[in-house]
Every structure is written in structure tokens, then in C-alpha cells.
CSV table of C-alpha atoms and ligand atoms in Angstrom, one decimal:
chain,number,residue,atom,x,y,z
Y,85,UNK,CA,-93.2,-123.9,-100.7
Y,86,UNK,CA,-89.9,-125.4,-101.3
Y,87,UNK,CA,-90.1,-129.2,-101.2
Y,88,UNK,CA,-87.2,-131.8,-100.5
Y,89,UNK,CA,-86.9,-135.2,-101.4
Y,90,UNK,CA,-88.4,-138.0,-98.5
Y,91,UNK,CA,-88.6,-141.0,-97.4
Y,92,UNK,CA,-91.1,-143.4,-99.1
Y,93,UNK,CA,-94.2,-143.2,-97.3
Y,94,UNK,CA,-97.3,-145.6,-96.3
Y,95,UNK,CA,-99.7,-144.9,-98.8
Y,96,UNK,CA,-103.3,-144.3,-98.3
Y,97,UNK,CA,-106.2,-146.2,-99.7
Y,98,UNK,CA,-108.2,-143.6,-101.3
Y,99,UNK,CA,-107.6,-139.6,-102.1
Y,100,UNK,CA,-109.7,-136.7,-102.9
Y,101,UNK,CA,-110.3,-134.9,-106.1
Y,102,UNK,CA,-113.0,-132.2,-107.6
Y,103,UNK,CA,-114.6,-132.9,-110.3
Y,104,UNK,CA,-116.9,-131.1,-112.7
Y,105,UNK,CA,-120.4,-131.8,-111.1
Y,106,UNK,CA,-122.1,-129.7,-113.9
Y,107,UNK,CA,-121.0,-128.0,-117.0
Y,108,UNK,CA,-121.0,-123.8,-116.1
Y,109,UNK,CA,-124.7,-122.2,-117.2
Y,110,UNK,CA,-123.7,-118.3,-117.1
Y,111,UNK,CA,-120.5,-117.3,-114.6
Y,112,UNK,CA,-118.8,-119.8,-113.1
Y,113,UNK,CA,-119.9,-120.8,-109.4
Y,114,UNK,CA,-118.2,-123.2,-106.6
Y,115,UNK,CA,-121.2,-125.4,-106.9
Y,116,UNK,CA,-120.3,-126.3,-110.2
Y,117,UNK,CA,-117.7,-128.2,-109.0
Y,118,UNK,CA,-117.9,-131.6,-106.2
Y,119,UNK,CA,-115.2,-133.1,-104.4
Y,120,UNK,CA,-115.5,-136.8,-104.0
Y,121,UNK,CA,-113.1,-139.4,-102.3
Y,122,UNK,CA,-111.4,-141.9,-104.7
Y,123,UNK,CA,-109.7,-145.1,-104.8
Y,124,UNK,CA,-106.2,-144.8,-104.8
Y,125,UNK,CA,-105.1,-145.2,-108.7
Y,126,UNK,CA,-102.4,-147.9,-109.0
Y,127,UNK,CA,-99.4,-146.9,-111.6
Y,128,UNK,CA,-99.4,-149.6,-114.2
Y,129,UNK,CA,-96.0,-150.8,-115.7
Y,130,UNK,CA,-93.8,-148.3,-116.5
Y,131,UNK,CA,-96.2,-145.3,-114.7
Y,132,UNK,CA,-95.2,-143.0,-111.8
Y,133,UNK,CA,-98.0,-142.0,-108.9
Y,134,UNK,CA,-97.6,-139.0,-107.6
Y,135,UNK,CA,-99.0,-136.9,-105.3
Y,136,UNK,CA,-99.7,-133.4,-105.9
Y,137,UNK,CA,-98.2,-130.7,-103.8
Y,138,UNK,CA,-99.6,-127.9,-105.7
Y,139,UNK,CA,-101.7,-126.8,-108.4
Y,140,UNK,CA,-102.1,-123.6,-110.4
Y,141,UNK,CA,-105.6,-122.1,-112.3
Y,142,UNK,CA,-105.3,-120.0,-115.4
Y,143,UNK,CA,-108.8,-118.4,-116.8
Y,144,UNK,CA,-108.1,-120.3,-120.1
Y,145,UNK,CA,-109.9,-123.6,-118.4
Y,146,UNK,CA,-112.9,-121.6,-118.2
Y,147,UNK,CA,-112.7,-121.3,-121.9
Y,148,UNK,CA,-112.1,-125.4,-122.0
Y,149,UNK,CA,-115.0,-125.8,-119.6
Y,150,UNK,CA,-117.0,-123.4,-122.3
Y,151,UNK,CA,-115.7,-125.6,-125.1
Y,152,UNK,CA,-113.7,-122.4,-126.9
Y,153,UNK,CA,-110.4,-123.9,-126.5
Y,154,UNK,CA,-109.2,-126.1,-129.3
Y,155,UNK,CA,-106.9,-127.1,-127.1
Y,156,UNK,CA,-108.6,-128.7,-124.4
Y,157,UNK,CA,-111.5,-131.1,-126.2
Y,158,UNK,CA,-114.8,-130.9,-125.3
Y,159,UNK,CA,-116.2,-130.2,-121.9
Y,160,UNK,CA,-117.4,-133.4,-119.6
Y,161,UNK,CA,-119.5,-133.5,-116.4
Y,162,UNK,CA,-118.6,-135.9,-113.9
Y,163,UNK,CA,-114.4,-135.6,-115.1
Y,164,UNK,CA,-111.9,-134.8,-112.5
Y,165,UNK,CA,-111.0,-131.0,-113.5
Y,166,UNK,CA,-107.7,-131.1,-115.5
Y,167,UNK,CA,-104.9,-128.6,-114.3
Y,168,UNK,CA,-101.2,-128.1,-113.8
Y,169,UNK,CA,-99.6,-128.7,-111.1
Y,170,UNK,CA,-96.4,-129.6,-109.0
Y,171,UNK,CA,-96.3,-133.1,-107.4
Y,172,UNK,CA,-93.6,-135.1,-105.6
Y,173,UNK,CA,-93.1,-139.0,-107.6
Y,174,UNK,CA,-94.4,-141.3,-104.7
Y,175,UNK,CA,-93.9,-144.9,-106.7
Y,176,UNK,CA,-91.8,-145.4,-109.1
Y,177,UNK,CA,-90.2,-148.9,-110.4
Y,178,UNK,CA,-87.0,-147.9,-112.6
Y,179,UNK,CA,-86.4,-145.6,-115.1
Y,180,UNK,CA,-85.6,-142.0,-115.3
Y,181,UNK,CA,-87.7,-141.2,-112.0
Y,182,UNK,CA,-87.4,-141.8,-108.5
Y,183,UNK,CA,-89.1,-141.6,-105.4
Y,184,UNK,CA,-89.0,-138.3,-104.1
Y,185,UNK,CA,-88.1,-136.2,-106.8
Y,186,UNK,CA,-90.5,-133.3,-107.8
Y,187,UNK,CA,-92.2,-132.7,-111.1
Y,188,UNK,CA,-94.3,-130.9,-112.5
Y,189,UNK,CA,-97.0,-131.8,-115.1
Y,190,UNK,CA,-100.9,-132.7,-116.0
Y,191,UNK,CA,-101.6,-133.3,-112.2
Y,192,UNK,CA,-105.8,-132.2,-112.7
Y,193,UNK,CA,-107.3,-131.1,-109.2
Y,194,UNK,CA,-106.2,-134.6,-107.7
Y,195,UNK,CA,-104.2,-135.4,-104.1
Y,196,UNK,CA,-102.7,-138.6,-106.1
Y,197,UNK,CA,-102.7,-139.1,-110.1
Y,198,UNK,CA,-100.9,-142.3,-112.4
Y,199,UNK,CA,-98.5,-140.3,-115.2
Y,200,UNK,CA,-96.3,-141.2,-118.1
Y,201,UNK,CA,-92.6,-140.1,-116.7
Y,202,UNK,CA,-92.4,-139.0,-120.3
Y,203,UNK,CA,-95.1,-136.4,-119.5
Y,204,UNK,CA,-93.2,-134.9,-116.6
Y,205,UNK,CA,-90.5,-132.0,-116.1
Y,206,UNK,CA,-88.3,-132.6,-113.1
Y,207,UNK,CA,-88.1,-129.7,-111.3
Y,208,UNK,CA,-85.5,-128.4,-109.1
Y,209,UNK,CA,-86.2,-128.6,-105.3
Y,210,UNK,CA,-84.8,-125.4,-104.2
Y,211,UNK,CA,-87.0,-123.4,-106.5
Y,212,UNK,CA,-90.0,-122.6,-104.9
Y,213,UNK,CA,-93.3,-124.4,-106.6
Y,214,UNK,CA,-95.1,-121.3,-106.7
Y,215,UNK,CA,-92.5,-119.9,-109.1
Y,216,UNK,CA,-92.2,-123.5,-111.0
Y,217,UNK,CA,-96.2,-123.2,-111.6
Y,218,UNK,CA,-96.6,-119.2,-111.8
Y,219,UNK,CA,-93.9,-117.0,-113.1
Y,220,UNK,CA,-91.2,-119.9,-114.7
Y,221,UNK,CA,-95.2,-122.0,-115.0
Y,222,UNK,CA,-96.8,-122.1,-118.5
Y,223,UNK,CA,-98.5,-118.5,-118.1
Y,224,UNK,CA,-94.7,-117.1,-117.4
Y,225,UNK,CA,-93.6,-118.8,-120.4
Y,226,UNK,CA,-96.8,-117.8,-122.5
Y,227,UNK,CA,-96.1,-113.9,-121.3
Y,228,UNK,CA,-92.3,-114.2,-122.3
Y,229,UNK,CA,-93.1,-115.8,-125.9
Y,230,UNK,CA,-95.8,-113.3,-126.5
Y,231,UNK,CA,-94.1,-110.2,-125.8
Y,232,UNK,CA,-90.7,-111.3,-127.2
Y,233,UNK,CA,-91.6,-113.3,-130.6
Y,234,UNK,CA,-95.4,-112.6,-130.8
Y,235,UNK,CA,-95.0,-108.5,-130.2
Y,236,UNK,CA,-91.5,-108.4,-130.5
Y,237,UNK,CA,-91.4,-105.5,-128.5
Y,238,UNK,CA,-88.3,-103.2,-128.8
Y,239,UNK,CA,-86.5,-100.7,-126.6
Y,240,UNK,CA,-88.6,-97.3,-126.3
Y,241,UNK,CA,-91.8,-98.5,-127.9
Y,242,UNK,CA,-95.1,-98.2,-126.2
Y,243,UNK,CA,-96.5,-101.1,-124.6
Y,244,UNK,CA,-99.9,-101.9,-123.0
Y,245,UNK,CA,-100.9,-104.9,-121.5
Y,246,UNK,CA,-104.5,-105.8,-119.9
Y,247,UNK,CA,-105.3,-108.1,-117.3
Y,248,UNK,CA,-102.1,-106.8,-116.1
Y,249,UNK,CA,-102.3,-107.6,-112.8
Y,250,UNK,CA,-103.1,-111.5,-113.6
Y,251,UNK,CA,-100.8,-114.4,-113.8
Y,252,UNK,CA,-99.8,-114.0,-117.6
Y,253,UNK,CA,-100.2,-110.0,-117.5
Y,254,UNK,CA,-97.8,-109.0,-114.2
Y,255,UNK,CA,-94.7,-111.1,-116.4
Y,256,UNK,CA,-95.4,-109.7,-119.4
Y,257,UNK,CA,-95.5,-105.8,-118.5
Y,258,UNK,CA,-92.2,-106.8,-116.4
Y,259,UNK,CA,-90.8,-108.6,-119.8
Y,260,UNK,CA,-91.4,-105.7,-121.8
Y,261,UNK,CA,-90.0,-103.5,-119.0
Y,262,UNK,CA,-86.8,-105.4,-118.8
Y,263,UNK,CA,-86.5,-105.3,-122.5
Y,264,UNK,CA,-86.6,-101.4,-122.4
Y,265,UNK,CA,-89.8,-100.2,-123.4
Y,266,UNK,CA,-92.4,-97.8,-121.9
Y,267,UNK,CA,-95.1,-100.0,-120.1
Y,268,UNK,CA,-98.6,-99.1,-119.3
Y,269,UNK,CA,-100.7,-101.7,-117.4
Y,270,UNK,CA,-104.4,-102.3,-117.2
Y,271,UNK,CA,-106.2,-103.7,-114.5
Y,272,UNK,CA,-109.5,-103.8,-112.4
Y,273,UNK,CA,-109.0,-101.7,-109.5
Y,274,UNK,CA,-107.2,-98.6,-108.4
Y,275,UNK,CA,-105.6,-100.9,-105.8
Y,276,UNK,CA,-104.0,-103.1,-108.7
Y,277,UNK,CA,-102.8,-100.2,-110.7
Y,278,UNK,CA,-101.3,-98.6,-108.2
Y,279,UNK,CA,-99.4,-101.9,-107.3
Y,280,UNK,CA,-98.4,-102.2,-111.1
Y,281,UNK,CA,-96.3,-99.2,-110.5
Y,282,UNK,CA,-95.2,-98.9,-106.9
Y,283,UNK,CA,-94.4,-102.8,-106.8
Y,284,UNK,CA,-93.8,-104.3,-110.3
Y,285,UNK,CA,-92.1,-101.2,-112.0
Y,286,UNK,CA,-94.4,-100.3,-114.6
Y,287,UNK,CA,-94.6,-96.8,-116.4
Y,288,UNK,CA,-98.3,-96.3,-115.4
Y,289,UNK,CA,-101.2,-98.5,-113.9
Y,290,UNK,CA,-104.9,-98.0,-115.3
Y,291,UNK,CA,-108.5,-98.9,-113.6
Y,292,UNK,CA,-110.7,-100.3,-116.7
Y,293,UNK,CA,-113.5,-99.9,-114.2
Y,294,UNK,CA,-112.9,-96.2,-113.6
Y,295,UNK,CA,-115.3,-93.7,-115.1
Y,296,UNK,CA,-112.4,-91.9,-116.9
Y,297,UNK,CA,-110.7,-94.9,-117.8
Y,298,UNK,CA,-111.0,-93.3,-121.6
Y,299,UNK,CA,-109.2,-90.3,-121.1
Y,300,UNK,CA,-106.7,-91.5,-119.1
Y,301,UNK,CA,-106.2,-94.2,-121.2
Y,302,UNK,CA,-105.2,-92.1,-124.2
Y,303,UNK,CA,-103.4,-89.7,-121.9
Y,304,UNK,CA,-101.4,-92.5,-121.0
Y,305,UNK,CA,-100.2,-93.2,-124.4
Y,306,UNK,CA,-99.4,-90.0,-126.0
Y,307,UNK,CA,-97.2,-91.4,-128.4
Y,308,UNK,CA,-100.3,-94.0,-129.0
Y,309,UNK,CA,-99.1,-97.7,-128.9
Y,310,UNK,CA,-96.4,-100.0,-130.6
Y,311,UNK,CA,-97.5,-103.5,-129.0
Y,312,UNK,CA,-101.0,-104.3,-127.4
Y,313,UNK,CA,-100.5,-107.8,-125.2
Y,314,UNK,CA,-104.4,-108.8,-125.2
Y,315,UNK,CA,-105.5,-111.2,-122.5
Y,316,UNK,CA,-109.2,-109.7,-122.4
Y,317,UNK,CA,-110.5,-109.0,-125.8
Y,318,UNK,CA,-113.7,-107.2,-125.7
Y,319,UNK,CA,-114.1,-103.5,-125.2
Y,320,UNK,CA,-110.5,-102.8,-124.2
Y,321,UNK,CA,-109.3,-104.7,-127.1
Y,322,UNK,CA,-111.3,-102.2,-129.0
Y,323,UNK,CA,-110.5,-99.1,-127.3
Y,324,UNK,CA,-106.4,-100.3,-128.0
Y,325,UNK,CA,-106.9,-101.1,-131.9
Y,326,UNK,CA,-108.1,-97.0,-131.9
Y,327,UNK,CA,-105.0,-96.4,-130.6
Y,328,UNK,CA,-102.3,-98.0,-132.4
Y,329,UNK,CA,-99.5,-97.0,-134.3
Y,330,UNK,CA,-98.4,-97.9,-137.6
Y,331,UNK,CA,-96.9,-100.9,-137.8
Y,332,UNK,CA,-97.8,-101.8,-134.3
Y,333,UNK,CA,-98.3,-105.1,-133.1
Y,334,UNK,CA,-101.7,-106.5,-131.4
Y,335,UNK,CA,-100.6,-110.0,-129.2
Y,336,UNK,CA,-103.8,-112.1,-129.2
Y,337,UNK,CA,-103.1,-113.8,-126.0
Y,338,UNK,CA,-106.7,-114.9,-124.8
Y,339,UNK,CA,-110.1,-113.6,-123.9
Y,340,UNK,CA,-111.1,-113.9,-120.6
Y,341,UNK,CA,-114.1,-110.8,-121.2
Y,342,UNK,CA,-116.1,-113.5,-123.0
Y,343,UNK,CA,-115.0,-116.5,-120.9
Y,344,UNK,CA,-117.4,-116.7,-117.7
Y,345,UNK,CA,-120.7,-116.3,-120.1
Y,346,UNK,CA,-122.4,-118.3,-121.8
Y,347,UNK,CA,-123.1,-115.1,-124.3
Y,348,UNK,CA,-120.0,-114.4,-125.6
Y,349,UNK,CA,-120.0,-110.8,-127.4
Y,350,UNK,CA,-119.5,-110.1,-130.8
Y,351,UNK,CA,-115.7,-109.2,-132.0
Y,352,UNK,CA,-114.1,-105.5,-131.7
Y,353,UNK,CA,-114.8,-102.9,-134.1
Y,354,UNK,CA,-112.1,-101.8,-136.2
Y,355,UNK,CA,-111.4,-104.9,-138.0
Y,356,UNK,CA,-109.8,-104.8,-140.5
Y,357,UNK,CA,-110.2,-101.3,-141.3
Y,358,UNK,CA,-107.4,-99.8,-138.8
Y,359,UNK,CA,-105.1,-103.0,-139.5
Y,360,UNK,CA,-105.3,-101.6,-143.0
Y,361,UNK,CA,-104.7,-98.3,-142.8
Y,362,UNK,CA,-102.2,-98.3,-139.7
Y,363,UNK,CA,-100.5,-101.7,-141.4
Y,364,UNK,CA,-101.4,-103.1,-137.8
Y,365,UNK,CA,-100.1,-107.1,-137.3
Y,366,UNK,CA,-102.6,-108.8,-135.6
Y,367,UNK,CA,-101.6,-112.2,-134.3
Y,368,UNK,CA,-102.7,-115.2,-131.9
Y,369,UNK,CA,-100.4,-117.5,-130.8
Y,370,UNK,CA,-100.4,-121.0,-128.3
Y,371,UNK,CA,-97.8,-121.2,-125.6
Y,372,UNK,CA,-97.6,-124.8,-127.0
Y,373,UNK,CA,-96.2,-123.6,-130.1
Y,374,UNK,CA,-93.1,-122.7,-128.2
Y,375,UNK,CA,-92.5,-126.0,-126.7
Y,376,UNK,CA,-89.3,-126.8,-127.8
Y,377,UNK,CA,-88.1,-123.5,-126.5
Y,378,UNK,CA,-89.5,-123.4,-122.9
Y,379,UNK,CA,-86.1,-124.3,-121.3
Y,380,UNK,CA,-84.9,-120.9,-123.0
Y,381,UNK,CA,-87.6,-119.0,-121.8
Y,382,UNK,CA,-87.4,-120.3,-118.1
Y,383,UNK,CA,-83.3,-119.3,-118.2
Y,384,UNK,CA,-83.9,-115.8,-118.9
Y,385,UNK,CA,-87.3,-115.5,-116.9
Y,386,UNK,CA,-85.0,-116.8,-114.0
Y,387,UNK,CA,-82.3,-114.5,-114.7
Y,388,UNK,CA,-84.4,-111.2,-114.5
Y,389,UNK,CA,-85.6,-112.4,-111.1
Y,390,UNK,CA,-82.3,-113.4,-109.9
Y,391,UNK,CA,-81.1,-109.5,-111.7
Y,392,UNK,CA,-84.3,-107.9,-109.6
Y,393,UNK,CA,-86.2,-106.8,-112.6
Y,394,UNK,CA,-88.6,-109.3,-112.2
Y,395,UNK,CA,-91.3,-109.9,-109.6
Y,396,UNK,CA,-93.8,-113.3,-108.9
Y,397,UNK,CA,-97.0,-112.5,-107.3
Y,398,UNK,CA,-99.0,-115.0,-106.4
Y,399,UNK,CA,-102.6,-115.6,-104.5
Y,400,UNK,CA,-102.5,-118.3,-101.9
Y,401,UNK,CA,-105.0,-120.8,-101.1
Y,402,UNK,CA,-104.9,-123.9,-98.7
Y,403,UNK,CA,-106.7,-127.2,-99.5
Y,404,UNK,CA,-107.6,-129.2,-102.4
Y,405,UNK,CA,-110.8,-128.1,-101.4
Y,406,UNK,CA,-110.3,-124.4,-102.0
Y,407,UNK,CA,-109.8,-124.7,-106.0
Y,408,UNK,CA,-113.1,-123.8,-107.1
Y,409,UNK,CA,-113.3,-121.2,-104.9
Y,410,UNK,CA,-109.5,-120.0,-106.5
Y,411,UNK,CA,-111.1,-120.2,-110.1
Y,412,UNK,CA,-114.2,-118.5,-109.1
Y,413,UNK,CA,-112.1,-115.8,-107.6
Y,414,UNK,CA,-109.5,-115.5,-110.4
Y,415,UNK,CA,-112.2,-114.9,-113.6
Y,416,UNK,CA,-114.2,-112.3,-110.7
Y,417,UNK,CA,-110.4,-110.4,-110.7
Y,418,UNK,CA,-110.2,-110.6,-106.8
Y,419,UNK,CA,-106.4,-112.4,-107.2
Y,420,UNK,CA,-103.2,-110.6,-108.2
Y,421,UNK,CA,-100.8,-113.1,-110.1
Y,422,UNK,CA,-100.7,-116.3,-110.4
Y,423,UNK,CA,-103.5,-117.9,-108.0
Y,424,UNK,CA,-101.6,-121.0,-106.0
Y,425,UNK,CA,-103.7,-124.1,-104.4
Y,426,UNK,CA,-101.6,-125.7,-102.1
Y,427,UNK,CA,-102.3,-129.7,-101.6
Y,428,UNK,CA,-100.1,-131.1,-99.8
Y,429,UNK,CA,-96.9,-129.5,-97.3
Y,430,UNK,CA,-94.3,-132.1,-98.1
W,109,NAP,N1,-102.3,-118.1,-125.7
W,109,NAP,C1,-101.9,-118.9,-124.8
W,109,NAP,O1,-101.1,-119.9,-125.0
W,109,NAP,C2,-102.3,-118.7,-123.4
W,109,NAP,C3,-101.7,-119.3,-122.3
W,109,NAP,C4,-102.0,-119.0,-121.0
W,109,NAP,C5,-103.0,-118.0,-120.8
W,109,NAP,N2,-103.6,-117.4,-121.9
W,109,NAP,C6,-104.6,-116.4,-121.7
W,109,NAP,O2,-104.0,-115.3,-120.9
W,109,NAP,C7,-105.1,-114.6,-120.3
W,109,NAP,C8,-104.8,-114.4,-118.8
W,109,NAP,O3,-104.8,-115.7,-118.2
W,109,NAP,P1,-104.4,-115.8,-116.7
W,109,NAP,O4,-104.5,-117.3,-116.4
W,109,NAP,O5,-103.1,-115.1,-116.5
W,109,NAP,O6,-105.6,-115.1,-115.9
W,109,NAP,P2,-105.4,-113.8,-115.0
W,109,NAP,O7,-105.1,-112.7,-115.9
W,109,NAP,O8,-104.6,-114.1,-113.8
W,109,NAP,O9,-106.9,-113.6,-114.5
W,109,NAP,C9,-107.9,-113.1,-115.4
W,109,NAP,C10,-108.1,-111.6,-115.2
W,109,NAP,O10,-108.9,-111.1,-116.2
W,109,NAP,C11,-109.4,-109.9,-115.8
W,109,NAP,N3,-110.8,-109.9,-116.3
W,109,NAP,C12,-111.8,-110.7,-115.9
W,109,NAP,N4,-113.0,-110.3,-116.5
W,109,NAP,C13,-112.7,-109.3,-117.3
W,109,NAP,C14,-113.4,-108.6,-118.3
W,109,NAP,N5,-114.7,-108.8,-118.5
W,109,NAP,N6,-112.8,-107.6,-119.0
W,109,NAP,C15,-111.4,-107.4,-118.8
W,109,NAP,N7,-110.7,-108.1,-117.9
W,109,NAP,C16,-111.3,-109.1,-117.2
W,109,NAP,C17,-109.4,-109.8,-114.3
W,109,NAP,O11,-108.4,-108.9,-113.9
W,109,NAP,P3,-108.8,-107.3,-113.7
W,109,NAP,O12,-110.1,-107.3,-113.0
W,109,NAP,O13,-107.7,-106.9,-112.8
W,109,NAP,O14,-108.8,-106.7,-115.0
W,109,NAP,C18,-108.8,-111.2,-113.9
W,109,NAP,O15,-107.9,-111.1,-112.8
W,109,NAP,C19,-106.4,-115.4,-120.6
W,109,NAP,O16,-107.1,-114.8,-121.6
W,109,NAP,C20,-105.9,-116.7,-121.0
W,109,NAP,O17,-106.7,-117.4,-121.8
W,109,NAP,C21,-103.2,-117.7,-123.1
């Protein structure tokens, strides 16, 4: 997926894009999303079209599409669905951007979209855009943030991440590998934990959906835990506040158990009681927060891959047309890493 710079090209008159036919009643289904040809958007003085190359899906749009992230304002029907993604700068008069060069930004699930150049990153062309959207994207950066700043993880401490085979969940057990602690992963199939240790290099790999997920659980931290990285909430947020140590840090990440419902549960017991007693830090945190650092975190995140001690996985899908189907399968747990839509081969 590595993309060059080309020629200008003739321009078509009208584009596809998928929007939100109805706001999600329950878990999230294909049908809740339409795609529709469009007009081709004309850039306005100053704006850059682009057309997108390749977008990425992280399970915290189903929480925008729910309306439980601050972030991303209130859900509409009949919007083009927002996203990230990697385009290539089609029209450009002036400025800082050209034709040809490849950005990445607020694409939404679009072939073509108008954007402020001050809203872009230029990306380097030689680095694929599946690493530019997944492991170096915003849920890379998120992973590296939380384990670093938000856990502060240090050498030899326990760590236990869930949803740790997903896009923010395979960088952050690598992180806090690479930063020398002991790393036990969480995911939804036998498959997926075994691939958290034979491919990604983690300490042990855990089914939640195993019928002794319990005692292998504890059995797995013996020396009970010094940082909890918690992408799910729920029931395994619960079972890891049991088992923390003092002074051990819980990463509130996100909480993709209550996302694809329109029932979210009630919070974890354990609250505030064993924050008390264990002195337990428990903190939530927005990748946005980190902003101004991103460039840092992208350095080192490209510096363990270069090193080896850092992996990208990624889920490949073809076609505009195959993003609901991508988010559908993401909040189901059917992808490993970060799922990748590709629009357009440049
Ligand atoms: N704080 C921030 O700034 C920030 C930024 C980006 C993402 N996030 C959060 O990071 C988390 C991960 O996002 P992602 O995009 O990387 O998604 P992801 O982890 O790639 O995909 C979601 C995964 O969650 C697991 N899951 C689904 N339902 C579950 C349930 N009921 N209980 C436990 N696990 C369940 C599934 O994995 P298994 O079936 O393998 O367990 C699924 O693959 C989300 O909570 C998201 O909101 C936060």
C-alpha cells in the first residue's frame, strides 16, 4: 500500500460515499449504513480535494454513533460517516500542498473530500498507509501515550491489556513489552491468544470467552497487576480492579463492552473501595490530549518496528463499499489489528 506521487489526473464528475442511513437500534448492522453517489465537491479558495486512498475504523465511532463520545457531537442520519483516513492531494492552487503528495486527515468514508491543508499531516510516501493509519495512526499513538504517560508502566511490572488483539491493544502490550515489563494479553479467541504470544511477543495470551478464563486469569498474574490498559470496561474491567496491586495503575482507554448496545451496563464493582484500600490510580485520558506530542510518539513507535520489537497487524478490506461490513466486523472481534479499507490503488 505504498503510494507515489502522479501525474494530475482527469477528474470525475461524481464519487461515492456511505453514509449513515439510520442511527444503530441495538448492535450495529451493514444496513445501517447506504452508499450513495455524489457530486464531485469543488475545493473553495484556499482548499485541497483529495481523494482517499485508505481509511481506517476504530470501535470508538460506535460510541460517536451512540452519542457517548464527547468528542464526536451528536449522532446524525443521513451524514457521510466521519473517519480517518490516508488520501493523495488531487487539486491544489498554492500553498504548502501540492498535487500528488499524500496526507493523512478527516477523510470520512468518502472516494473524494474538500480539506483545510491546515488540517492535514503529510505523510511520507515510502511508509506504507496501513502503518500511517494503524500502528504510527491515532490508535498507535493512543496505545503509546496510554501505556507510557497514562500507566507509566516500568521495567518488571505486570501488565495486562484487553482487547489485546485490536488495533489500540496489539501496540500497547508490544509498548509495554519493549519497555521491559511482563505482559499478559486478553482477547476473544484461543486463536488470538495464541497469536499474542507466538507472533507479537507477549508473556501470555488469555481467551475472555473461555470457561476458565477466571482461573487462568489469576494464574496468569501471580504477582497480581501493576498497570491494567482498559479498552473494554465491563466485566474484565472488574475482574482486573480485584486484582491489582498497590499503587497500580488502571489506563481508562475506552469501552467497547458497552458500545454496540443500546443498554449500556452499569459500572464495575469495586469502586472506590479497592482504589482505596490498594491506593489504586484510576485515570481516562484522550489521545487528543497528546497532540502536540504525536511527532514524538510516531519516532519511537517507528523506531521499535525498525529495532523488531514491534509488530503491525492489520485486517484488509477492498472497496469503499466494504466499510460497514469492516465496522460490523471489528466491534463482533472477527479482525486482528487495525482493520484497513482500501479505496483507491494509486
Ligand atoms: N482514549 C482514546 O483517546 C482512544 C483512542 C482510540 C481508541 N480508544 C479506545 O480503544 C479501544 C480499542 O479500540 P480499537 O479501535 O483499537 O478497537 P479494537 O480493539 O481493534 O476492536 C474492538 C475489540 O474489542 C473486543 N470486544 C468487543 N466486544 C467486547 C466485549 N463485549 N467485551 C470485551 N471485549 C470486546 C473485540 O476483541 P476480542 O473479541 O478479541 O476481545 C474487538 O476486536 C476502544 O475502547 C476505543 O474506544 C480510545
Amino acid at each position: 500500500m505504498g503510494v507515489g506521487k502522479t501525474a494530475p489526473m482527469a477528474l470525475p464528475t461524481e464519487h461515492r460515499q456511505v453514509l449513515i442511513a439510520s442511527l444503530p437500534n441495538g448492535r450495529l448492522r451493514t444496513e445501517d449504513f447506504e452508499v450513495r453517489s455524489a457530486p464531485l465537491p469543488v475545493p473553495g479558495d484556499g482548499k485541497v480535494l483529495c481523494r482517499t486512498v485508505a481509511i481506517t475504523i476504530g470501535a470508538g465511532q460506535r460510541a460517536g454513533l451512540q452519542g457517548s463520545a464527547s468528542y464526536a457531537g451528536a449522532p446524525e442520519a443521513g451524514r457521510v460517516m466521519g473517519g480517518t483516513g490516508v488520501a493523495q492531494v488531487v487539486s491544489a492552487s498554492g500553498g504548502r500542498l501540492r498535487v500528488g503528495d499524500l496526507v493523512w486527515g478527516q477523510t470520512g468514508w468518502q472516494e473524494y473530500s474538500v480539506q483545510q491543508p491546515e488540517a492535514l499531516t503529510v505523510l511520507d510516501p515510502s511508509v506504507l498507509a496501513s502503518d500511517h493509519l494503524g500502528v504510527l495512526g491515532l490508535n498507535g499513538v493512543t496505545a503509546y501515550f496510554g501505556v507510557t504517560e497514562v500507566g507509566r508502566v516500568q521495567a518488571g511490572e505486570t501488565f495486562v491489556v484487553s482487547a489485546a488483539a485490536g488495533s489500540v491493544g496489539h501496540v500497547a502490550g508490544q509498548v509495554a513489552k519493549a519497555l521491559g515489563a511482563r505482559v499478559v494479553g486478553i482477547a476473544g479467541s484461543d486463536e488470538k491468544a495464541a497469536m499474542l504470544v507466538d507472533l507479537l511477543g507477549f508473556d501470555v495470551g488469555l481467551n475472555r470467552k473461555s470457561e476458565n478464563f477466571r482461573t487462568a486469569f489469576r494464574a496468569a498474574t501471580p504477582e497480581r497487576i501493576d498497570v491494567y490498559f482498559d479498552n473494554t470496561g465491563g466485566d474484565l474491567l472488574e475482574s482486573a480492579l480485584f486484582r491489582m496491586n498497590q499503587r497500580g495503575r488502571v489506563v481508562c482507554c475506552g469501552v467497547v463492552s458497552q458500545y454496540d448496545t443500546s443498554t449500556p451496563g452499569p459500572g464495575p464493582r469495586g469502586v472506590p473501595g479497592l482504589l482505596v484500600n490498594n491506593r489504586v490510580r484510576m485515570e481516562g485520558f484522550l489521545v487528543f490530549d497528546f497532540e502536540p506530542r504525536y511527532d514524538e510518539a510516531r519516532r519511537q513507535l517507528s523506531a521499535w518496528m525498525s529495532a523488531g520489537s514491534l509488530r503491525a497487524l492489520t485486517t484488509g478490506y477492498s472497496g469503499l463499499e466494504s466499510a460497514p461490513q469492516a465496522f460490523v466486523d471489528l466491534l463482533a472481534g472477527t479482525t486482528s489489528g487495525t482493520p484497513i479499507v482500501q479505496v483507491w490503488e494509486a
